[in-house]
Amino acid sequence: MFQLTLARKKILWAYLFLAIPLIFFLYIRIYPTLFAFEMSLYDWNPLAEEQEYIGTENYERLATELNNPRSVTRAAFSNTIVYVVLGVPIQLSIALLVALMLNEIGRLTMLYRLLFFLPFVTSTISIAWVFRALYQPQFGFLNVLLTLFSLPQQPFLKSPTQALPSILAMIIWQGLGFAVIIFLAGVKQIPRDYYEAATVDGANRWQSFRRITLPLLNPSIVYLIVLQSISFLRTFAPVLAMTTQGDGGPLNSTTTVVLRIYREAFQRFDMGFAAAQTVFLFAIILVVTIVQMRLTTRATD
Amino acid sequence: MSRAAAWPYKTFSYLMLTLIGLTMIVPFAWMIATSFKPATEILRPNFFPVAPTIANYETVLFDTALPRWYWNSIVVAVMSTVSVAFFDSLAGYVFAKYQFPGKRIIFILFLSSLMVPTEMLIIPWYIMSVHPIVGSSWVDTYWGIAFPGLITAAGVFLMRQFMQGVPNELLDAARMDGVSEFGLFWRIAIPLALPAVGALCIFNFLGNWNAFIWPLIITSARDMMTLPVGIQFFSTEAGADWHLIMTGATLSVVPLLLIVIFFQRYIIDGIALTGIKG
């Protein structure tokens, strides 16, 4: 028998320590990922005896439905794009403004930070139901406010044109605090000297903001755009909670990709088609992540 | 910038922050106020109840499964937080402090799992839970709800960053003194990385407490639902009983608000430091 050298012993210990996490990742993360790809090639129904291999039929069906302007799948994807394209810029603009103002004031910073942070840590489902109540006709606080100012009452969640913005407002509201904190951390890292030098050179606030704040905040901005885009792409719980029967209505005007996946997989048990949609969602998220990596490497170069 | 030039901006900032800050708490205030309204007052447009009552709380606490959902959420969140604190730290420690063949490939394996959205995994997880390789069905069990979150890739990376700060000299000296390899991790690395472990625990607890889509799928028995799933079902069933829905929402949100008010500094600094989402 050879003697175990210290180096060999350490290697053995490293493997031993990593054994459970490694098995976990292989079985709970890697295997299901591959399994999802496999399922997407089947007409998979858990209630059936055997699963039928159908090749790329699920993907062809997805392409057909995406090309059909009247299909629910098309509505889900186009709504999701609207959630991302409207939600991310609005949320990040407000958050940046709030972070800059928080940086401006001297006192009460902790109190304000707490205020903006509260919605972020509370349960999305509970908050979504509170907003659903806020949007109600008659007693809903928002319509009470409108009446108070002699403005006409609005249908909000009951209108096909107002429902999506109403839900989006709640999502923006809830996630604002997270973006504020990331921006605030970024703003605090910018040396005060830069602004003082700029003032000496006769720059006004807007110029300082354009030439110093924005470029130096670039890493935080890119980071938040990617993180928030992914989180808006995955919108699910607020739509489930704020639409009648959680159906993404009225007239599919608020439904999202993940809500469709949930319904296809766990209510219609068409798991193969649902899996194909998750693969497509995964591809989109992957592209967003890769673009972020490119942008951040360029920014640090 | 001179003080004279700064004050209008300051005043404007206070004003705007107060305005936006108000929109942050008004929904909570309205929720709490509504939870004290008797059913007859619900459709009235007043903000505060005219004749406040605690009847809604009695109904929700004694006639619904809400206390049970609370308990389930606590069990699951504690289970996963303990597991994450231990295994994420251990894996992070190994990646930071050991050299071994295959380290790079295993690390990339962990890393790659970060990009896969939960939505892609839930369908396979469900099939795996109905026919598990160990034991009987995981549907409607604590293990079933908790298993996907027992070890997290984000936590492993966070801990690896912090464990790199543990001095090698300290570990080597302790090794010479005959401390076991596990002892090095448990008695030297963990105490030094305690702030990071704390942040990890808080975010993991919050994340699990609010987790929705997987608990929604893996539970069907009313008694096994977690708080968010219970609230969703309860609200759908309560239909027009807005006073009860607001009471349930208040009961589910207020304890969390208290925790945050109490620990806000740690949580906010933790987010700024790690960028982890709860």
Coordinates of C-alpha atoms in Angstrom, one line a residue:
Chain A
M1 CA 0.0 0.0 0.0
F2 CA 1.2 3.4 -0.8
Q3 CA 1.1 6.1 1.8
L4 CA -1.5 8.8 1.2
T5 CA 0.4 12.1 0.7
L6 CA -1.2 15.2 2.1
A7 CA -2.1 16.4 -1.4
R8 CA -3.9 13.1 -2.1
K9 CA -5.7 13.2 1.1
K10 CA -6.9 16.7 0.3
I11 CA -8.2 15.6 -3.1
L12 CA -10.1 12.8 -1.4
W13 CA -11.6 15.2 1.1
A14 CA -12.6 17.6 -1.6
Y15 CA -14.5 14.9 -3.5
L16 CA -16.1 13.7 -0.3
F17 CA -17.3 17.2 0.6
L18 CA -18.6 17.8 -2.9
A19 CA -20.3 14.4 -3.2
I20 CA -23.8 15.5 -2.0
P21 CA -23.9 18.9 -3.8
L22 CA -22.7 17.2 -7.0
I23 CA -25.2 14.4 -6.8
F24 CA -27.9 17.0 -6.1
F25 CA -26.9 19.2 -9.1
L26 CA -26.8 16.2 -11.4
Y27 CA -30.1 14.8 -10.3
I28 CA -32.2 18.0 -9.5
R29 CA -30.8 20.4 -12.1
I30 CA -28.9 18.8 -14.9
Y31 CA -31.0 15.7 -15.4
P32 CA -34.3 17.6 -15.4
T33 CA -32.9 20.1 -17.9
L34 CA -32.1 17.3 -20.3
F35 CA -35.4 15.6 -19.5
A36 CA -37.3 18.8 -20.5
F37 CA -35.6 18.7 -23.9
E38 CA -36.5 15.1 -24.3
M39 CA -40.2 15.7 -23.3
S40 CA -40.4 18.4 -25.8
L41 CA -40.0 15.7 -28.5
Y42 CA -42.9 13.6 -27.2
D43 CA -46.6 13.9 -27.2
W44 CA -46.2 13.7 -23.4
N45 CA -49.3 13.1 -21.3
P46 CA -48.7 11.8 -17.7
L47 CA -52.1 10.2 -17.8
A48 CA -51.3 8.1 -20.8
E49 CA -49.8 4.6 -20.6
E50 CA -47.0 5.2 -23.1
Q51 CA -45.5 8.4 -24.4
E52 CA -45.4 8.8 -28.2
Y53 CA -42.2 10.2 -29.9
I54 CA -43.3 12.9 -32.3
G55 CA -40.0 14.6 -33.2
T56 CA -40.2 18.3 -33.7
E57 CA -44.0 18.4 -34.0
N58 CA -44.4 20.4 -30.7
Y59 CA -42.0 23.0 -32.1
E60 CA -43.8 23.1 -35.4
R61 CA -47.0 23.6 -33.6
L62 CA -45.4 26.4 -31.5
A63 CA -44.2 28.1 -34.7
T64 CA -47.7 27.8 -36.3
E65 CA -49.4 29.2 -33.2
L66 CA -46.9 32.1 -33.0
N67 CA -47.7 33.0 -36.6
N68 CA -51.4 32.9 -35.9
P69 CA -52.4 36.4 -34.6
R70 CA -55.5 35.0 -33.0
S71 CA -54.0 32.1 -31.0
V72 CA -53.6 32.2 -27.3
T73 CA -49.9 31.3 -27.5
R74 CA -49.3 34.3 -29.7
A75 CA -51.1 36.5 -27.2
A76 CA -49.0 35.0 -24.4
F77 CA -45.7 35.8 -26.2
S78 CA -46.7 39.2 -27.4
N79 CA -48.1 40.2 -23.9
T80 CA -44.8 38.9 -22.3
I81 CA -42.8 41.1 -24.7
V82 CA -45.0 44.1 -23.7
Y83 CA -44.4 43.3 -20.0
V84 CA -40.6 43.4 -20.5
V85 CA -40.4 46.3 -23.0
L86 CA -42.6 48.6 -20.9
G87 CA -41.9 47.3 -17.5
V88 CA -38.1 47.3 -17.4
P89 CA -37.4 50.9 -18.6
I90 CA -40.2 52.3 -16.5
Q91 CA -39.1 50.5 -13.4
L92 CA -35.4 51.3 -13.8
S93 CA -36.0 55.0 -14.7
I94 CA -38.1 55.5 -11.5
A95 CA -35.6 53.5 -9.5
L96 CA -32.6 55.6 -10.8
L97 CA -34.5 58.8 -10.0
V98 CA -35.3 57.6 -6.5
A99 CA -31.7 56.5 -5.9
L100 CA -30.3 59.8 -7.1
M101 CA -32.7 61.7 -4.8
L102 CA -31.9 59.5 -1.9
N103 CA -28.3 60.3 -2.5
E104 CA -29.2 64.0 -2.5
I105 CA -30.9 64.2 0.8
G106 CA -29.0 64.0 4.1
R107 CA -31.6 62.9 6.7
L108 CA -34.3 60.3 6.7
T109 CA -32.4 58.1 4.2
M110 CA -33.0 54.9 6.2
L111 CA -36.7 55.6 6.5
Y112 CA -37.2 56.2 2.8
R113 CA -35.0 53.2 1.9
L114 CA -37.3 51.1 4.2
L115 CA -40.4 52.5 2.5
F116 CA -39.2 51.5 -1.0
F117 CA -38.0 48.2 0.2
L118 CA -41.2 47.0 2.0
P119 CA -43.1 45.8 -1.1
F120 CA -40.1 43.9 -2.4
V121 CA -40.0 41.5 0.6
T122 CA -43.7 40.9 0.9
S123 CA -45.4 37.9 -0.7
T124 CA -46.3 38.6 -4.4
I125 CA -49.6 36.7 -4.2
S126 CA -50.9 38.6 -1.1
I127 CA -49.9 41.9 -2.7
A128 CA -51.5 41.0 -6.0
W129 CA -54.8 40.3 -4.2
V130 CA -54.5 43.7 -2.4
F131 CA -54.0 45.4 -5.8
R132 CA -56.9 43.4 -7.3
A133 CA -59.0 44.9 -4.4
L134 CA -57.6 48.4 -5.0
Y135 CA -58.7 48.2 -8.7
Q136 CA -62.3 47.2 -7.9
P137 CA -65.1 49.5 -8.9
Q138 CA -67.0 51.4 -6.1
F139 CA -64.9 50.5 -3.1
G140 CA -61.5 50.0 -4.7
F141 CA -59.2 52.8 -3.3
L142 CA -58.1 53.9 -6.8
N143 CA -61.6 54.5 -8.0
V144 CA -62.5 56.2 -4.7
L145 CA -59.6 58.5 -5.4
L146 CA -60.8 59.2 -9.0
T147 CA -64.3 60.0 -7.7
L148 CA -62.8 62.3 -5.1
F149 CA -61.2 64.3 -7.9
S150 CA -64.5 64.2 -9.9
L151 CA -62.9 61.9 -12.5
P152 CA -64.8 59.1 -14.1
Q153 CA -64.3 55.6 -12.6
Q154 CA -62.2 53.2 -14.6
P155 CA -62.7 49.5 -15.2
F156 CA -59.0 48.7 -14.7
L157 CA -58.7 44.8 -14.5
K158 CA -62.0 44.4 -16.3
S159 CA -61.0 46.2 -19.4
P160 CA -59.0 44.4 -22.2
T161 CA -56.9 47.6 -22.7
Q162 CA -56.4 48.6 -19.1
A163 CA -55.8 45.2 -17.5
L164 CA -52.2 44.7 -18.6
P165 CA -51.0 48.2 -17.6
S166 CA -52.8 47.7 -14.2
I167 CA -51.0 44.4 -13.5
L168 CA -47.7 45.8 -14.8
A169 CA -48.1 48.8 -12.4
M170 CA -48.2 46.3 -9.4
I171 CA -45.1 44.4 -10.7
I172 CA -43.2 47.6 -11.2
W173 CA -44.3 48.9 -7.8
Q174 CA -43.3 45.7 -6.0
G175 CA -39.8 45.3 -7.6
L176 CA -38.8 49.0 -7.4
G177 CA -37.0 48.7 -4.1
F178 CA -34.5 46.1 -5.3
A179 CA -33.5 48.3 -8.2
V180 CA -33.2 51.3 -5.9
I181 CA -30.8 49.5 -3.6
I182 CA -28.6 48.3 -6.4
F183 CA -28.5 51.8 -8.0
L184 CA -27.9 53.4 -4.6
A185 CA -24.9 51.1 -4.0
G186 CA -23.6 52.1 -7.5
V187 CA -24.2 55.8 -7.0
K188 CA -22.4 55.8 -3.7
Q189 CA -19.2 54.4 -5.3
I190 CA -18.8 57.4 -7.6
P191 CA -16.1 59.6 -6.1
R192 CA -17.5 63.1 -5.0
D193 CA -14.3 64.7 -6.5
Y194 CA -15.6 64.0 -10.0
Y195 CA -18.6 66.1 -9.4
E196 CA -16.6 68.9 -7.8
A197 CA -14.1 68.9 -10.7
A198 CA -17.1 69.1 -13.1
T199 CA -18.6 72.0 -11.2
V200 CA -15.3 73.9 -11.3
D201 CA -15.3 73.4 -15.0
G202 CA -18.7 75.0 -15.2
A203 CA -20.8 71.8 -15.8
N204 CA -24.4 72.0 -14.7
R205 CA -26.3 69.1 -13.0
W206 CA -27.7 67.7 -16.2
Q207 CA -24.2 67.6 -17.8
S208 CA -22.7 66.0 -14.6
F209 CA -25.5 63.4 -14.8
R210 CA -24.9 62.7 -18.5
R211 CA -21.1 62.7 -18.4
I212 CA -20.3 61.2 -15.0
T213 CA -23.3 59.4 -13.3
L214 CA -24.7 57.5 -16.3
P215 CA -21.4 56.2 -17.7
L216 CA -20.1 55.2 -14.2
L217 CA -23.4 53.5 -13.4
N218 CA -23.2 51.4 -16.6
P219 CA -22.3 48.1 -14.8
S220 CA -25.3 48.5 -12.5
I221 CA -27.6 49.5 -15.4
V222 CA -26.6 46.5 -17.5
Y223 CA -26.9 44.2 -14.5
L224 CA -30.4 45.4 -13.6
I225 CA -31.6 45.4 -17.2
V226 CA -30.7 41.7 -17.6
L227 CA -31.9 40.7 -14.2
Q228 CA -35.2 42.5 -14.5
S229 CA -35.8 41.5 -18.1
I230 CA -35.5 37.8 -17.0
S231 CA -37.8 38.4 -14.1
F232 CA -40.4 40.2 -16.3
L233 CA -40.1 37.4 -18.9
R234 CA -41.2 35.0 -16.1
T235 CA -44.3 36.9 -15.0
F236 CA -46.8 34.5 -13.6
A237 CA -48.1 34.9 -10.1
P238 CA -49.5 38.4 -10.4
V239 CA -51.5 37.5 -13.6
L240 CA -52.8 34.3 -11.9
A241 CA -53.9 36.3 -8.9
M242 CA -55.3 39.3 -10.6
T243 CA -57.4 37.9 -13.4
T244 CA -60.8 36.1 -13.1
Q245 CA -60.2 32.4 -12.5
G246 CA -56.5 33.1 -13.1
D247 CA -57.2 32.9 -16.9
G248 CA -55.0 35.8 -18.1
G249 CA -58.1 37.7 -19.2
P250 CA -60.0 39.7 -20.1
L251 CA -59.8 38.3 -23.7
N252 CA -56.3 36.9 -23.1
S253 CA -55.1 40.5 -22.8
T254 CA -52.9 39.8 -19.8
T255 CA -51.8 36.2 -20.2
T256 CA -48.1 35.4 -20.2
V257 CA -45.8 32.6 -21.5
V258 CA -45.4 31.1 -18.0
L259 CA -49.1 31.1 -17.3
R260 CA -49.7 29.3 -20.6
I261 CA -47.0 26.8 -19.8
Y262 CA -48.6 26.2 -16.4
R263 CA -52.0 25.7 -17.9
E264 CA -50.8 23.4 -20.8
A265 CA -48.7 21.3 -18.4
F266 CA -50.8 21.0 -15.3
Q267 CA -54.4 21.5 -16.4
R268 CA -54.5 20.1 -19.9
F269 CA -51.6 17.7 -19.2
D270 CA -50.1 18.4 -22.6
M271 CA -46.6 18.3 -21.1
G272 CA -44.7 17.8 -24.3
F273 CA -46.0 21.1 -25.8
A274 CA -45.5 22.9 -22.5
A275 CA -41.9 21.6 -22.4
A276 CA -41.3 22.9 -25.9
Q277 CA -42.4 26.3 -24.7
T278 CA -40.1 26.1 -21.7
V279 CA -37.2 25.3 -24.1
F280 CA -38.1 28.4 -26.1
L281 CA -38.2 30.5 -23.0
F282 CA -34.8 29.1 -21.9
A283 CA -33.4 30.0 -25.3
I284 CA -34.6 33.6 -24.9
I285 CA -33.2 33.9 -21.4
L286 CA -29.9 32.4 -22.6
V287 CA -29.6 35.1 -25.4
V288 CA -30.3 37.9 -22.9
T289 CA -27.6 36.5 -20.5
I290 CA -25.0 36.1 -23.3
V291 CA -25.7 39.7 -24.5
Q292 CA -25.2 40.9 -20.9
M293 CA -21.9 39.0 -20.7
R294 CA -20.7 40.7 -23.9
L295 CA -21.8 44.1 -22.8
T296 CA -20.2 43.8 -19.3
T297 CA -16.9 42.5 -20.7
R298 CA -16.9 45.4 -23.1
A299 CA -17.7 47.9 -20.3
T300 CA -14.8 46.7 -18.2
D301 CA -12.3 46.6 -21.1
Chain B
M1 CA -21.7 72.5 -5.2
S2 CA -22.6 75.5 -3.0
R3 CA -25.3 75.2 -0.4
A4 CA -27.3 78.0 -1.9
A5 CA -27.5 76.1 -5.2
A6 CA -28.2 72.8 -3.6
W7 CA -31.3 73.6 -1.5
P8 CA -34.0 73.6 -4.3
Y9 CA -32.8 70.1 -5.4
K10 CA -33.0 68.9 -1.8
T11 CA -36.5 70.3 -1.2
F12 CA -37.6 68.8 -4.5
S13 CA -36.1 65.4 -3.6
Y14 CA -37.8 65.3 -0.2
L15 CA -41.1 66.2 -1.8
M16 CA -40.8 63.6 -4.6
L17 CA -39.5 60.9 -2.2
T18 CA -42.4 61.5 0.2
L19 CA -44.8 61.3 -2.7
I20 CA -43.4 58.1 -4.1
G21 CA -42.9 56.8 -0.6
L22 CA -46.6 57.3 0.2
T23 CA -47.6 55.2 -2.8
M24 CA -45.4 52.5 -1.3
I25 CA -47.3 52.3 2.0
V26 CA -50.8 53.3 1.1
P27 CA -51.7 49.9 -0.3
F28 CA -50.5 48.3 3.0
A29 CA -52.5 50.8 5.0
W30 CA -55.6 50.3 3.0
M31 CA -55.2 46.5 3.3
I32 CA -54.9 46.7 7.1
A33 CA -57.8 49.2 7.4
T34 CA -60.0 47.0 5.2
S35 CA -59.2 44.0 7.3
F36 CA -61.0 45.7 10.3
K37 CA -64.1 46.5 8.3
P38 CA -67.3 44.5 8.9
A39 CA -68.7 42.8 5.8
T40 CA -71.5 45.5 5.6
E41 CA -68.9 48.3 5.2
I42 CA -66.9 46.8 2.4
L43 CA -68.7 48.5 -0.5
R44 CA -68.5 51.9 1.2
P45 CA -65.8 54.1 -0.2
N46 CA -64.3 55.2 3.2
F47 CA -60.7 54.4 3.9
F48 CA -61.0 53.6 7.6
P49 CA -63.6 51.4 9.1
V50 CA -66.5 53.3 10.7
A51 CA -67.2 50.4 13.2
P52 CA -63.9 48.5 13.4
T53 CA -64.2 44.8 14.2
I54 CA -61.8 41.9 14.8
A55 CA -64.4 39.4 13.6
N56 CA -62.6 38.9 10.3
Y57 CA -59.5 37.8 12.1
E58 CA -61.4 35.4 14.2
T59 CA -62.9 33.9 11.0
V60 CA -59.6 33.6 9.2
L61 CA -57.7 32.3 12.1
F62 CA -60.2 29.8 13.3
D63 CA -62.3 28.8 10.3
T64 CA -59.6 28.6 7.6
A65 CA -56.4 26.6 7.2
L66 CA -54.3 29.7 7.4
P67 CA -52.5 28.8 10.6
R68 CA -51.6 25.4 9.1
W69 CA -50.3 27.2 5.9
Y70 CA -48.1 29.3 8.1
W71 CA -46.7 26.3 9.8
N72 CA -46.0 24.6 6.4
S73 CA -44.2 27.7 5.1
I74 CA -42.1 27.8 8.3
V75 CA -41.2 24.1 8.1
V76 CA -40.2 24.3 4.4
A77 CA -38.3 27.6 4.7
V78 CA -36.4 26.4 7.7
M79 CA -35.6 23.0 6.1
S80 CA -34.2 24.7 3.0
T81 CA -32.4 27.5 4.8
V82 CA -30.5 25.0 7.1
S83 CA -29.6 22.8 4.1
V84 CA -28.5 25.8 2.0
A85 CA -26.4 27.3 4.8
F86 CA -24.5 24.1 5.3
F87 CA -24.2 22.7 1.7
D88 CA -23.7 26.0 -0.1
S89 CA -21.0 27.0 2.4
L90 CA -19.3 23.6 2.1
A91 CA -19.3 23.5 -1.7
G92 CA -18.1 27.2 -1.7
Y93 CA -15.3 26.3 0.7
V94 CA -14.2 23.4 -1.5
F95 CA -14.2 25.5 -4.7
A96 CA -12.2 28.2 -2.9
K97 CA -9.7 26.2 -1.0
Y98 CA -9.0 22.8 -2.7
Q99 CA -7.2 21.8 -5.9
F100 CA -8.4 18.6 -7.5
P101 CA -8.8 17.0 -10.9
G102 CA -12.2 17.9 -12.5
K103 CA -12.6 21.1 -10.4
R104 CA -13.1 23.3 -13.5
I105 CA -15.7 21.0 -15.1
I106 CA -17.7 20.5 -11.9
F107 CA -17.6 24.3 -11.3
I108 CA -18.9 24.9 -14.8
L109 CA -21.7 22.3 -14.2
F110 CA -22.8 24.3 -11.2
L111 CA -22.5 27.6 -13.0
S112 CA -24.6 26.4 -16.0
S113 CA -27.5 25.5 -13.8
L114 CA -27.9 29.2 -13.0
M115 CA -29.1 29.9 -16.5
V116 CA -31.9 27.4 -16.6
P117 CA -35.2 28.9 -15.5
T118 CA -37.3 27.1 -12.9
E119 CA -40.2 27.0 -15.3
M120 CA -38.2 24.5 -17.5
L121 CA -37.5 22.2 -14.6
I122 CA -40.9 22.1 -12.9
I123 CA -42.5 19.7 -15.5
P124 CA -39.7 17.1 -15.1
W125 CA -39.6 17.7 -11.3
Y126 CA -43.3 16.9 -11.2
I127 CA -42.9 13.7 -13.1
M128 CA -39.9 12.8 -10.9
S129 CA -42.0 13.6 -7.8
V130 CA -44.9 11.4 -8.8
H131 CA -42.6 8.4 -9.5
P132 CA -39.5 9.1 -7.3
I133 CA -36.5 6.7 -7.2
V134 CA -36.7 6.8 -3.4
G135 CA -39.8 6.2 -1.4
S136 CA -43.4 6.8 -2.5
S137 CA -44.9 9.9 -4.2
W138 CA -43.4 13.3 -3.1
V139 CA -46.7 15.1 -3.9
D140 CA -48.1 16.8 -0.8
T141 CA -45.0 16.2 1.3
Y142 CA -42.6 18.7 2.9
W143 CA -39.7 17.0 1.2
G144 CA -41.5 17.4 -2.2
I145 CA -42.0 21.1 -1.6
A146 CA -38.5 21.7 -0.4
F147 CA -36.2 19.4 -2.5
P148 CA -35.6 21.8 -5.5
G149 CA -34.2 24.5 -3.2
L150 CA -32.0 22.5 -0.8
I151 CA -28.8 23.6 -2.5
T152 CA -28.6 26.7 -4.7
A153 CA -25.9 27.6 -7.3
A154 CA -26.1 31.3 -6.5
G155 CA -25.4 30.5 -2.8
V156 CA -22.4 28.3 -3.8
F157 CA -20.9 31.2 -5.8
L158 CA -21.5 33.7 -3.0
M159 CA -19.8 31.5 -0.5
R160 CA -16.9 30.7 -2.8
Q161 CA -16.2 34.5 -3.0
F162 CA -16.2 34.8 0.8
M163 CA -14.3 31.7 1.4
Q164 CA -11.5 32.9 -0.8
G165 CA -10.9 35.6 1.9
V166 CA -10.1 33.0 4.5
P167 CA -6.3 33.0 4.9
N168 CA -4.5 29.9 3.7
E169 CA -1.9 30.3 6.5
L170 CA -4.6 30.0 9.1
L171 CA -5.9 26.8 7.6
D172 CA -2.4 25.3 7.2
A173 CA -1.4 26.1 10.7
A174 CA -4.5 24.5 12.1
R175 CA -3.9 21.5 9.8
M176 CA -0.4 21.1 11.4
D177 CA -2.1 21.2 14.8
G178 CA -4.0 18.1 13.8
V179 CA -7.4 19.7 13.0
S180 CA -9.4 17.5 10.7
E181 CA -10.3 18.7 7.2
F182 CA -14.0 19.0 8.3
G183 CA -12.8 20.8 11.4
L184 CA -11.0 23.4 9.3
F185 CA -14.3 24.1 7.5
W186 CA -16.5 24.0 10.5
R187 CA -14.4 25.7 13.1
I188 CA -12.3 28.2 11.1
A189 CA -13.9 28.9 7.7
I190 CA -17.5 29.1 8.8
P191 CA -16.9 31.5 11.7
L192 CA -14.9 33.8 9.4
A193 CA -17.6 33.7 6.8
L194 CA -20.5 34.2 9.2
P195 CA -21.7 37.5 7.8
A196 CA -22.0 36.0 4.4
V197 CA -23.8 32.9 5.8
G198 CA -26.2 35.2 7.6
A199 CA -27.0 37.2 4.4
L200 CA -27.5 33.9 2.5
C201 CA -29.8 32.6 5.2
I202 CA -32.0 35.7 5.2
F203 CA -32.4 35.8 1.4
N204 CA -33.0 32.1 1.2
F205 CA -35.6 32.3 3.9
L206 CA -37.4 35.2 2.2
G207 CA -37.1 33.5 -1.2
N208 CA -38.6 30.3 0.0
W209 CA -41.3 32.0 2.1
N210 CA -42.6 33.7 -1.1
A211 CA -42.0 30.8 -3.5
F212 CA -45.1 30.2 -5.4
I213 CA -45.1 28.2 -8.7
W214 CA -43.5 25.0 -7.5
P215 CA -45.4 24.7 -4.2
L216 CA -48.6 25.4 -6.2
I217 CA -47.8 22.4 -8.4
I218 CA -46.6 19.9 -5.8
T219 CA -49.4 20.5 -3.3
S220 CA -53.0 19.6 -3.8
A221 CA -54.1 18.7 -0.3
R222 CA -55.3 21.8 1.5
D223 CA -53.4 20.9 4.6
M224 CA -50.1 20.8 2.8
M225 CA -50.2 24.1 1.0
T226 CA -47.7 26.8 1.8
L227 CA -48.9 30.3 2.7
P228 CA -48.8 31.9 -0.8
V229 CA -50.6 28.9 -2.3
G230 CA -53.1 28.9 0.5
I231 CA -53.8 32.6 0.0
Q232 CA -54.4 32.1 -3.7
F233 CA -56.9 29.2 -3.1
F234 CA -58.5 30.9 -0.2
S235 CA -59.0 34.2 -2.2
T236 CA -60.4 32.4 -5.2
E237 CA -62.9 30.6 -3.0
A238 CA -63.7 33.6 -0.8
G239 CA -64.8 35.2 -4.1
A240 CA -66.5 38.5 -3.1
D241 CA -65.5 38.3 0.6
W242 CA -63.0 41.1 0.2
H243 CA -62.9 41.7 4.0
L244 CA -61.6 38.1 4.6
I245 CA -59.2 38.3 1.7
M246 CA -57.7 41.5 3.0
T247 CA -57.5 39.9 6.5
G248 CA -55.6 36.9 5.1
A249 CA -53.3 39.2 3.2
T250 CA -52.6 41.2 6.3
L251 CA -51.9 38.1 8.3
S252 CA -49.5 36.9 5.7
V253 CA -47.7 40.2 5.1
V254 CA -47.4 41.9 8.5
P255 CA -45.1 39.5 10.3
L256 CA -42.7 39.8 7.3
L257 CA -42.9 43.6 7.4
L258 CA -42.0 43.5 11.1
I259 CA -39.0 41.3 10.4
V260 CA -37.8 43.6 7.7
I261 CA -38.3 46.7 9.8
F262 CA -36.3 45.0 12.5
F263 CA -33.4 43.7 10.3
Q264 CA -33.6 46.2 7.5
R265 CA -30.0 47.3 7.7
Y266 CA -28.6 43.7 7.3
I267 CA -31.0 42.9 4.5
I268 CA -30.5 46.0 2.5
D269 CA -26.7 45.9 3.0
G270 CA -26.8 42.2 2.0
I271 CA -28.6 43.0 -1.2
A272 CA -26.2 45.8 -2.1
L273 CA -23.3 43.6 -1.3
T274 CA -24.3 40.4 -3.1
G275 CA -27.0 41.4 -5.5
I276 CA -29.1 38.4 -4.5
K277 CA -32.9 38.7 -5.0
G278 CA -35.0 37.4 -2.2

